[in-house]
mmCIF file of C-alpha atoms in Angstrom:
data_model
loop_
_atom_site.group_PDB
_atom_site.id
_atom_site.type_symbol
_atom_site.label_atom_id
_atom_site.label_comp_id
_atom_site.label_asym_id
_atom_site.label_seq_id
_atom_site.Cartn_x
_atom_site.Cartn_y
_atom_site.Cartn_z
ATOM 1 C CA MET A 280 -13.308 37.261 -46.499
ATOM 2 C CA THR A 281 -12.337 33.889 -45.199
ATOM 3 C CA ALA A 282 -12.771 33.528 -41.449
ATOM 4 C CA THR A 283 -9.751 32.374 -39.548
ATOM 5 C CA THR A 284 -10.365 29.930 -36.712
ATOM 6 C CA HIS A 285 -8.029 29.480 -33.817
ATOM 7 C CA SER A 286 -8.024 26.202 -31.931
ATOM 8 C CA GLU A 287 -6.999 26.027 -28.299
ATOM 9 C CA PRO A 288 -3.629 24.339 -27.797
ATOM 10 C CA LYS A 289 -3.991 20.857 -26.432
ATOM 11 C CA THR A 290 -2.154 19.787 -23.323
ATOM 12 C CA PRO A 291 0.421 17.104 -24.168
ATOM 13 C CA PRO A 292 -0.611 13.704 -22.735
ATOM 14 C CA ILE A 293 2.607 13.388 -20.721
ATOM 15 C CA ARG A 294 2.104 16.782 -19.078
ATOM 16 C CA TRP A 295 -1.522 15.891 -18.416
ATOM 17 C CA ALA A 296 -0.457 12.671 -16.676
ATOM 18 C CA VAL A 297 2.214 14.486 -14.648
ATOM 19 C CA ASP A 298 -0.207 17.227 -13.551
ATOM 20 C CA ASP A 299 -2.795 14.651 -12.494
ATOM 21 C CA SER A 300 -0.197 12.653 -10.589
ATOM 22 C CA LEU A 301 1.083 15.760 -8.781
ATOM 23 C CA THR A 302 -2.467 16.625 -7.774
ATOM 24 C CA MET A 303 -3.058 13.141 -6.377
ATOM 25 C CA ILE A 304 0.331 13.154 -4.616
ATOM 26 C CA HIS A 305 -0.580 16.417 -2.896
ATOM 27 C CA ARG A 306 -3.941 14.930 -1.916
ATOM 28 C CA SER A 307 -2.414 11.766 -0.434
ATOM 29 C CA ILE A 308 0.271 13.638 1.502
ATOM 30 C CA ARG A 309 -2.337 16.061 2.852
ATOM 31 C CA HIS A 310 -4.455 13.134 4.011
ATOM 32 C CA SER A 311 -1.414 11.593 5.699
ATOM 33 C CA THR A 312 -0.838 14.722 7.756
ATOM 34 C CA ARG A 313 -4.431 14.541 8.980
ATOM 35 C CA GLN A 314 -4.215 10.896 10.086
ATOM 36 C CA LEU A 315 -2.332 11.535 13.287
ATOM 37 C CA ASP A 316 -3.099 8.112 14.748
ATOM 38 C CA SER A 317 -1.594 6.320 11.740
ATOM 39 C CA LEU A 318 1.433 8.609 11.757
ATOM 40 C CA LEU A 319 2.024 7.945 15.443
ATOM 41 C CA VAL A 320 1.854 4.185 14.936
ATOM 42 C CA MET A 321 4.112 4.271 11.892
ATOM 43 C CA VAL A 322 6.711 6.511 13.547
ATOM 44 C CA ALA A 323 6.465 5.976 17.303
ATOM 45 C CA LEU A 324 6.095 2.192 17.342
ATOM 46 C CA PRO A 325 9.344 1.419 15.455
ATOM 47 C CA VAL A 326 11.209 3.849 17.728
ATOM 48 C CA LEU A 327 9.763 2.179 20.832
ATOM 49 C CA LEU A 328 10.637 -1.259 19.449
ATOM 50 C CA MET A 329 14.194 -0.117 18.778
ATOM 51 C CA LEU A 330 14.561 1.175 22.339
ATOM 52 C CA MET A 331 13.085 -2.033 23.725
ATOM 53 C CA PHE A 332 15.389 -4.295 21.731
ATOM 54 C CA VAL A 333 18.455 -2.185 22.541
ATOM 55 C CA TYR A 334 17.874 -1.743 26.269
ATOM 56 C CA VAL A 335 15.831 -4.855 27.167
ATOM 57 C CA PHE A 336 17.031 -7.626 24.847
ATOM 58 C CA GLY A 337 20.292 -6.220 23.523
ATOM 59 C CA GLY A 338 22.387 -7.365 26.449
ATOM 60 C CA ALA A 339 21.335 -10.973 25.917
ATOM 61 C CA ILE A 340 21.919 -11.082 22.141
ATOM 62 C CA ASP A 341 25.449 -11.592 20.836
ATOM 63 C CA THR A 342 25.973 -10.175 17.346
ATOM 64 C CA GLY A 343 29.741 -9.727 17.582
ATOM 65 C CA GLY A 344 29.495 -5.976 18.165
ATOM 66 C CA ASP A 345 27.260 -3.249 19.552
ATOM 67 C CA TYR A 346 23.709 -4.488 19.262
ATOM 68 C CA VAL A 347 22.321 -1.044 18.424
ATOM 69 C CA ASN A 348 24.440 -0.975 15.254
ATOM 70 C CA TYR A 349 23.080 -4.383 14.325
ATOM 71 C CA VAL A 350 19.412 -3.692 14.992
ATOM 72 C CA VAL A 351 18.920 -0.211 13.475
ATOM 73 C CA PRO A 352 18.896 -1.450 9.823
ATOM 74 C CA GLY A 353 16.242 -3.988 10.823
ATOM 75 C CA ILE A 354 14.132 -1.301 12.489
ATOM 76 C CA ILE A 355 14.363 0.827 9.340
ATOM 77 C CA LEU A 356 12.936 -2.051 7.298
ATOM 78 C CA LEU A 357 10.303 -2.584 9.967
ATOM 79 C CA CYS A 358 9.150 1.020 9.444
ATOM 80 C CA THR A 359 8.270 0.238 5.844
ATOM 81 C CA GLY A 360 5.817 -2.412 6.984
ATOM 82 C CA PHE A 361 3.852 0.069 9.079
ATOM 83 C CA GLY A 362 3.899 2.543 6.209
ATOM 84 C CA ALA A 363 2.670 -0.192 3.884
ATOM 85 C CA SER A 364 -0.281 -0.896 6.144
ATOM 86 C CA THR A 365 -1.364 2.737 5.894
ATOM 87 C CA THR A 366 -1.107 2.656 2.089
ATOM 88 C CA ALA A 367 -3.255 -0.459 1.800
ATOM 89 C CA VAL A 368 -5.936 1.018 4.059
ATOM 90 C CA ASP A 369 -5.996 4.317 2.135
ATOM 91 C CA VAL A 370 -6.335 2.560 -1.228
ATOM 92 C CA ALA A 371 -9.119 0.322 0.086
ATOM 93 C CA SER A 372 -10.947 3.391 1.433
ATOM 94 C CA ASP A 373 -10.747 5.139 -1.932
ATOM 95 C CA MET A 374 -12.079 2.066 -3.740
ATOM 96 C CA THR A 375 -15.005 1.494 -1.375
ATOM 97 C CA GLU A 376 -16.129 5.044 -0.574
ATOM 98 C CA GLY A 377 -16.975 6.106 -4.129
ATOM 99 C CA ILE A 378 -14.166 8.609 -4.666
ATOM 100 C CA ILE A 379 -12.944 6.724 -7.740
ATOM 101 C CA ASP A 380 -16.357 7.124 -9.362
ATOM 102 C CA ARG A 381 -16.162 10.866 -8.736
ATOM 103 C CA PHE A 382 -12.706 11.016 -10.278
ATOM 104 C CA ARG A 383 -13.983 9.162 -13.365
ATOM 105 C CA SER A 384 -16.518 11.929 -13.924
ATOM 106 C CA LEU A 385 -13.722 14.528 -13.985
ATOM 107 C CA PRO A 386 -11.140 15.136 -16.731
ATOM 108 C CA ILE A 387 -8.348 13.474 -14.776
ATOM 109 C CA ARG A 388 -6.612 10.160 -14.953
ATOM 110 C CA SER A 389 -8.074 8.133 -12.105
ATOM 111 C CA SER A 390 -5.014 5.847 -12.145
ATOM 112 C CA ALA A 391 -3.020 8.815 -10.838
ATOM 113 C CA VAL A 392 -4.666 8.061 -7.486
ATOM 114 C CA LEU A 393 -2.417 5.009 -7.129
ATOM 115 C CA THR A 394 0.669 7.050 -7.943
ATOM 116 C CA GLY A 395 -0.329 9.537 -5.281
ATOM 117 C CA HIS A 396 -0.616 6.807 -2.652
ATOM 118 C CA VAL A 397 2.758 5.296 -3.555
ATOM 119 C CA VAL A 398 4.629 8.616 -3.478
ATOM 120 C CA ALA A 399 2.963 9.516 -0.177
ATOM 121 C CA SER A 400 4.154 6.168 1.178
ATOM 122 C CA VAL A 401 7.721 6.994 0.114
ATOM 123 C CA VAL A 402 7.499 10.393 1.837
ATOM 124 C CA ARG A 403 6.122 8.876 5.052
ATOM 125 C CA ASN A 404 8.797 6.198 5.121
ATOM 126 C CA ALA A 405 11.551 8.727 4.472
ATOM 127 C CA PHE A 406 10.362 10.772 7.439
ATOM 128 C CA ALA A 407 10.152 7.691 9.676
ATOM 129 C CA THR A 408 13.636 6.536 8.620
ATOM 130 C CA VAL A 409 15.213 9.903 9.398
ATOM 131 C CA LEU A 410 13.501 9.939 12.793
ATOM 132 C CA VAL A 411 14.631 6.392 13.673
ATOM 133 C CA VAL A 412 18.233 7.147 12.720
ATOM 134 C CA GLY A 413 18.107 10.408 14.648
ATOM 135 C CA VAL A 414 16.838 8.684 17.799
ATOM 136 C CA ALA A 415 19.359 5.852 17.353
ATOM 137 C CA TYR A 416 22.359 8.162 17.670
ATOM 138 C CA PRO A 417 21.814 8.974 21.378
ATOM 139 C CA THR A 418 21.464 5.226 22.067
ATOM 140 C CA GLY A 419 24.954 4.561 20.660
ATOM 141 C CA PHE A 420 24.374 4.007 16.944
ATOM 142 C CA ARG A 421 27.636 4.757 15.172
ATOM 143 C CA PRO A 422 27.555 4.039 11.412
ATOM 144 C CA THR A 423 30.851 4.014 9.520
ATOM 145 C CA ALA A 424 29.237 4.944 6.187
ATOM 146 C CA GLY A 425 30.583 7.788 4.086
ATOM 147 C CA PRO A 426 28.585 9.865 1.588
ATOM 148 C CA VAL A 427 28.714 7.138 -1.092
ATOM 149 C CA GLU A 428 27.515 4.445 1.318
ATOM 150 C CA TRP A 429 24.693 6.664 2.571
ATOM 151 C CA MET A 430 23.600 7.300 -1.018
ATOM 152 C CA ALA A 431 23.733 3.564 -1.763
ATOM 153 C CA THR A 432 21.681 2.898 1.359
ATOM 154 C CA ALA A 433 19.103 5.469 0.271
ATOM 155 C CA GLY A 434 18.928 3.848 -3.187
ATOM 156 C CA VAL A 435 18.335 0.359 -1.802
ATOM 157 C CA LEU A 436 15.710 1.633 0.631
ATOM 158 C CA LEU A 437 13.956 3.594 -2.130
ATOM 159 C CA VAL A 438 13.627 0.513 -4.351
ATOM 160 C CA TRP A 439 12.416 -1.546 -1.388
ATOM 161 C CA VAL A 440 9.853 1.077 -0.313
ATOM 162 C CA LEU A 441 8.536 1.376 -3.877
ATOM 163 C CA ALA A 442 8.185 -2.401 -4.072
ATOM 164 C CA ILE A 443 6.448 -2.757 -0.724
ATOM 165 C CA SER A 444 4.215 0.263 -1.460
ATOM 166 C CA TRP A 445 2.983 -1.168 -4.760
ATOM 167 C CA LEU A 446 2.428 -4.509 -3.019
ATOM 168 C CA SER A 447 0.328 -2.655 -0.456
ATOM 169 C CA VAL A 448 -1.654 -1.057 -3.280
ATOM 170 C CA CYS A 449 -2.425 -4.575 -4.536
ATOM 171 C CA LEU A 450 -3.617 -5.616 -1.079
ATOM 172 C CA GLY A 451 -5.774 -2.510 -0.826
ATOM 173 C CA LEU A 452 -7.345 -3.257 -4.210
ATOM 174 C CA LEU A 453 -8.039 -6.862 -3.225
ATOM 175 C CA ALA A 454 -9.692 -5.898 0.057
ATOM 176 C CA ASN A 455 -13.399 -5.131 0.284
ATOM 177 C CA SER A 456 -12.957 -2.720 3.187
ATOM 178 C CA ALA A 457 -10.322 -0.705 4.993
ATOM 179 C CA GLU A 458 -10.462 -3.157 7.894
ATOM 180 C CA ALA A 459 -9.793 -6.097 5.580
ATOM 181 C CA ALA A 460 -6.873 -4.236 4.007
ATOM 182 C CA SER A 461 -5.349 -3.724 7.439
ATOM 183 C CA GLY A 462 -5.643 -7.469 8.075
ATOM 184 C CA PHE A 463 -4.087 -8.337 4.702
ATOM 185 C CA THR A 464 -0.934 -6.400 5.609
ATOM 186 C CA PHE A 465 -0.309 -8.468 8.743
ATOM 187 C CA PHE A 466 2.178 -10.718 6.971
ATOM 188 C CA VAL A 467 4.079 -7.648 5.728
ATOM 189 C CA LEU A 468 4.403 -6.475 9.338
ATOM 190 C CA PHE A 469 5.383 -9.956 10.533
ATOM 191 C CA LEU A 470 7.998 -10.759 7.891
ATOM 192 C CA PRO A 471 10.854 -8.655 9.405
ATOM 193 C CA TYR A 472 10.677 -10.711 12.582
ATOM 194 C CA LEU A 473 11.437 -13.824 10.530
ATOM 195 C CA SER A 474 14.647 -12.394 9.099
ATOM 196 C CA SER A 475 18.053 -11.170 10.237
ATOM 197 C CA ALA A 476 16.529 -7.918 11.493
ATOM 198 C CA PHE A 477 16.920 -8.657 15.197
ATOM 199 C CA VAL A 478 19.086 -11.771 15.489
ATOM 200 C CA PRO A 479 21.551 -13.522 13.138
ATOM 201 C CA THR A 480 19.783 -16.226 11.172
ATOM 202 C CA ASP A 481 22.396 -18.840 12.157
ATOM 203 C CA THR A 482 20.954 -18.767 15.690
ATOM 204 C CA MET A 483 17.554 -19.976 14.419
ATOM 205 C CA PRO A 484 16.344 -23.573 14.096
ATOM 206 C CA ALA A 485 17.087 -25.079 10.695
ATOM 207 C CA ALA A 486 13.530 -24.756 9.343
ATOM 208 C CA LEU A 487 13.164 -21.114 10.354
ATOM 209 C CA ARG A 488 16.656 -20.303 9.128
ATOM 210 C CA ALA A 489 15.807 -21.684 5.687
ATOM 211 C CA ILE A 490 12.799 -19.365 5.525
ATOM 212 C CA ALA A 491 14.690 -16.363 6.885
ATOM 213 C CA ASP A 492 17.566 -16.791 4.442
ATOM 214 C CA HIS A 493 15.289 -17.106 1.409
ATOM 215 C CA GLN A 494 12.963 -14.148 1.669
ATOM 216 C CA PRO A 495 13.473 -10.561 0.436
ATOM 217 C CA ILE A 496 13.927 -8.747 3.746
ATOM 218 C CA THR A 497 17.060 -10.600 4.900
ATOM 219 C CA PRO A 498 19.306 -9.705 1.910
ATOM 220 C CA THR A 499 17.905 -6.167 1.922
ATOM 221 C CA ILE A 500 18.728 -5.732 5.608
ATOM 222 C CA GLU A 501 22.181 -7.278 5.187
ATOM 223 C CA THR A 502 22.875 -4.900 2.293
ATOM 224 C CA VAL A 503 21.800 -1.847 4.290
ATOM 225 C CA ARG A 504 23.723 -3.119 7.314
ATOM 226 C CA GLY A 505 26.831 -3.610 5.211
ATOM 227 C CA PHE A 506 26.660 -0.093 3.786
ATOM 228 C CA LEU A 507 26.038 1.514 7.183
ATOM 229 C CA ILE A 508 28.366 -0.365 9.538
ATOM 230 C CA GLY A 509 30.810 -2.050 7.178
ATOM 231 C CA THR A 510 29.794 -5.709 7.498
ATOM 232 C CA PRO A 511 30.387 -7.875 4.385
ATOM 233 C CA VAL A 512 27.687 -7.377 1.751
ATOM 234 C CA GLY A 513 28.733 -10.269 -0.481
ATOM 235 C CA SER A 514 25.970 -11.454 -2.781
ATOM 236 C CA ASN A 515 23.265 -9.829 -0.653
ATOM 237 C CA GLY A 516 23.383 -6.646 -2.734
ATOM 238 C CA TRP A 517 22.456 -8.435 -5.959
ATOM 239 C CA LEU A 518 19.908 -10.610 -4.169
ATOM 240 C CA ALA A 519 18.282 -7.553 -2.617
ATOM 241 C CA LEU A 520 18.009 -5.772 -5.970
ATOM 242 C CA ALA A 521 16.681 -8.925 -7.639
ATOM 243 C CA TRP A 522 14.052 -9.443 -4.939
ATOM 244 C CA CYS A 523 13.040 -5.779 -4.834
ATOM 245 C CA GLY A 524 13.012 -5.357 -8.608
ATOM 246 C CA SER A 525 10.938 -8.497 -9.155
ATOM 247 C CA LEU A 526 8.511 -7.572 -6.384
ATOM 248 C CA LEU A 527 8.194 -4.029 -7.710
ATOM 249 C CA LEU A 528 7.485 -5.133 -11.293
ATOM 250 C CA ALA A 529 5.037 -7.861 -10.299
ATOM 251 C CA SER A 530 3.203 -5.613 -7.834
ATOM 252 C CA PHE A 531 2.969 -2.699 -10.290
ATOM 253 C CA LEU A 532 1.572 -4.875 -13.088
ATOM 254 C CA THR A 533 -0.850 -6.629 -10.740
ATOM 255 C CA ALA A 534 -2.025 -3.356 -9.204
ATOM 256 C CA SER A 535 -2.611 -1.860 -12.663
ATOM 257 C CA ALA A 536 -4.680 -4.862 -13.730
ATOM 258 C CA LEU A 537 -6.681 -4.926 -10.490
ATOM 259 C CA PHE A 538 -7.371 -1.203 -10.692
ATOM 260 C CA ARG A 539 -8.607 -1.420 -14.276
ATOM 261 C CA ARG A 540 -10.893 -4.292 -13.367
ATOM 262 C CA ARG A 541 -12.351 -2.665 -10.258
ATOM 263 C CA SER A 542 -12.727 0.835 -11.733
ATOM 264 C CA ALA A 543 -14.564 -0.634 -14.763
ATOM 265 C CA ARG A 544 -17.355 -2.045 -12.611
#
C-alpha cells in the first residue's frame, strides 16, 4: 500500500501579516492605557491650552467672529503633536530595550511593531479630538458642519495623523534613547504655534508670515476650519492633501528603510 501524507495548510502571507499587525496594535494600545502620565499630557494639556486661549487671550484677538470657533481647529491639530511625541518615545524604547531582538526570534513579522505604534497613535488622537470638541461646546464652540463636512474633516485629520505618526516613527528610529526621541519631537510640538492655529497669519511680521503660510499645518487647519465653521477653503484643501500625502509617503518609506537597517544590526 502506498502511504498517503497530509501536509498542514499554510497560512496565507497576507493573513499572516494582518494577524501580526493586529497583535502589535493590541500591544501598543494596551501600553497606551498604562501610560497615564503620557495620556494626561496628550489629552489634558490641549484642553487647558484651549481654555487659556479662549478665556485669557481670546478677548484681545480679532478673528472676525467668535474666537472659540477659530481656535478649536488649531487645538485639534495641536493634539496630534502631543500624540506624535508619545509615538516617537515608544518606538525608541522598543528599539533600545531589546524587544525587537525578541520579536525576531519569534515567527512574527517584526515590522508589524511599527504598524501597531501608528494605529495606536491614530486611536489616541481620535480620543483626544473627541474630548477637545466635547469640552469646546460648553465654551461656545458652534460648528456649522453637516454630516458630509464632519466626514470630510475626519478624512483630512486621518491623513494628517497618519503622516505625523509615521514621521514620529522615523524620529523614534533615529533616536538612541527615549529621552532623545522626546527632544526630537520638539519641532513637531512647536510648529502649530507658527501657523494660523491661534491667530490669522496676516497679523504676523512678513518673515514669520512667509513661514506660516508655507508649511503643512496652516493649510490643514484652514481646511478643517472651513469644513467646521464654513470659512472659505479655497486651495487649502488641495494643499493640505498634497502636504499630508507627501509627508506620509516620505515618512513611511524612510521609516521602513531605517527599521530594516537598525533591526539588521
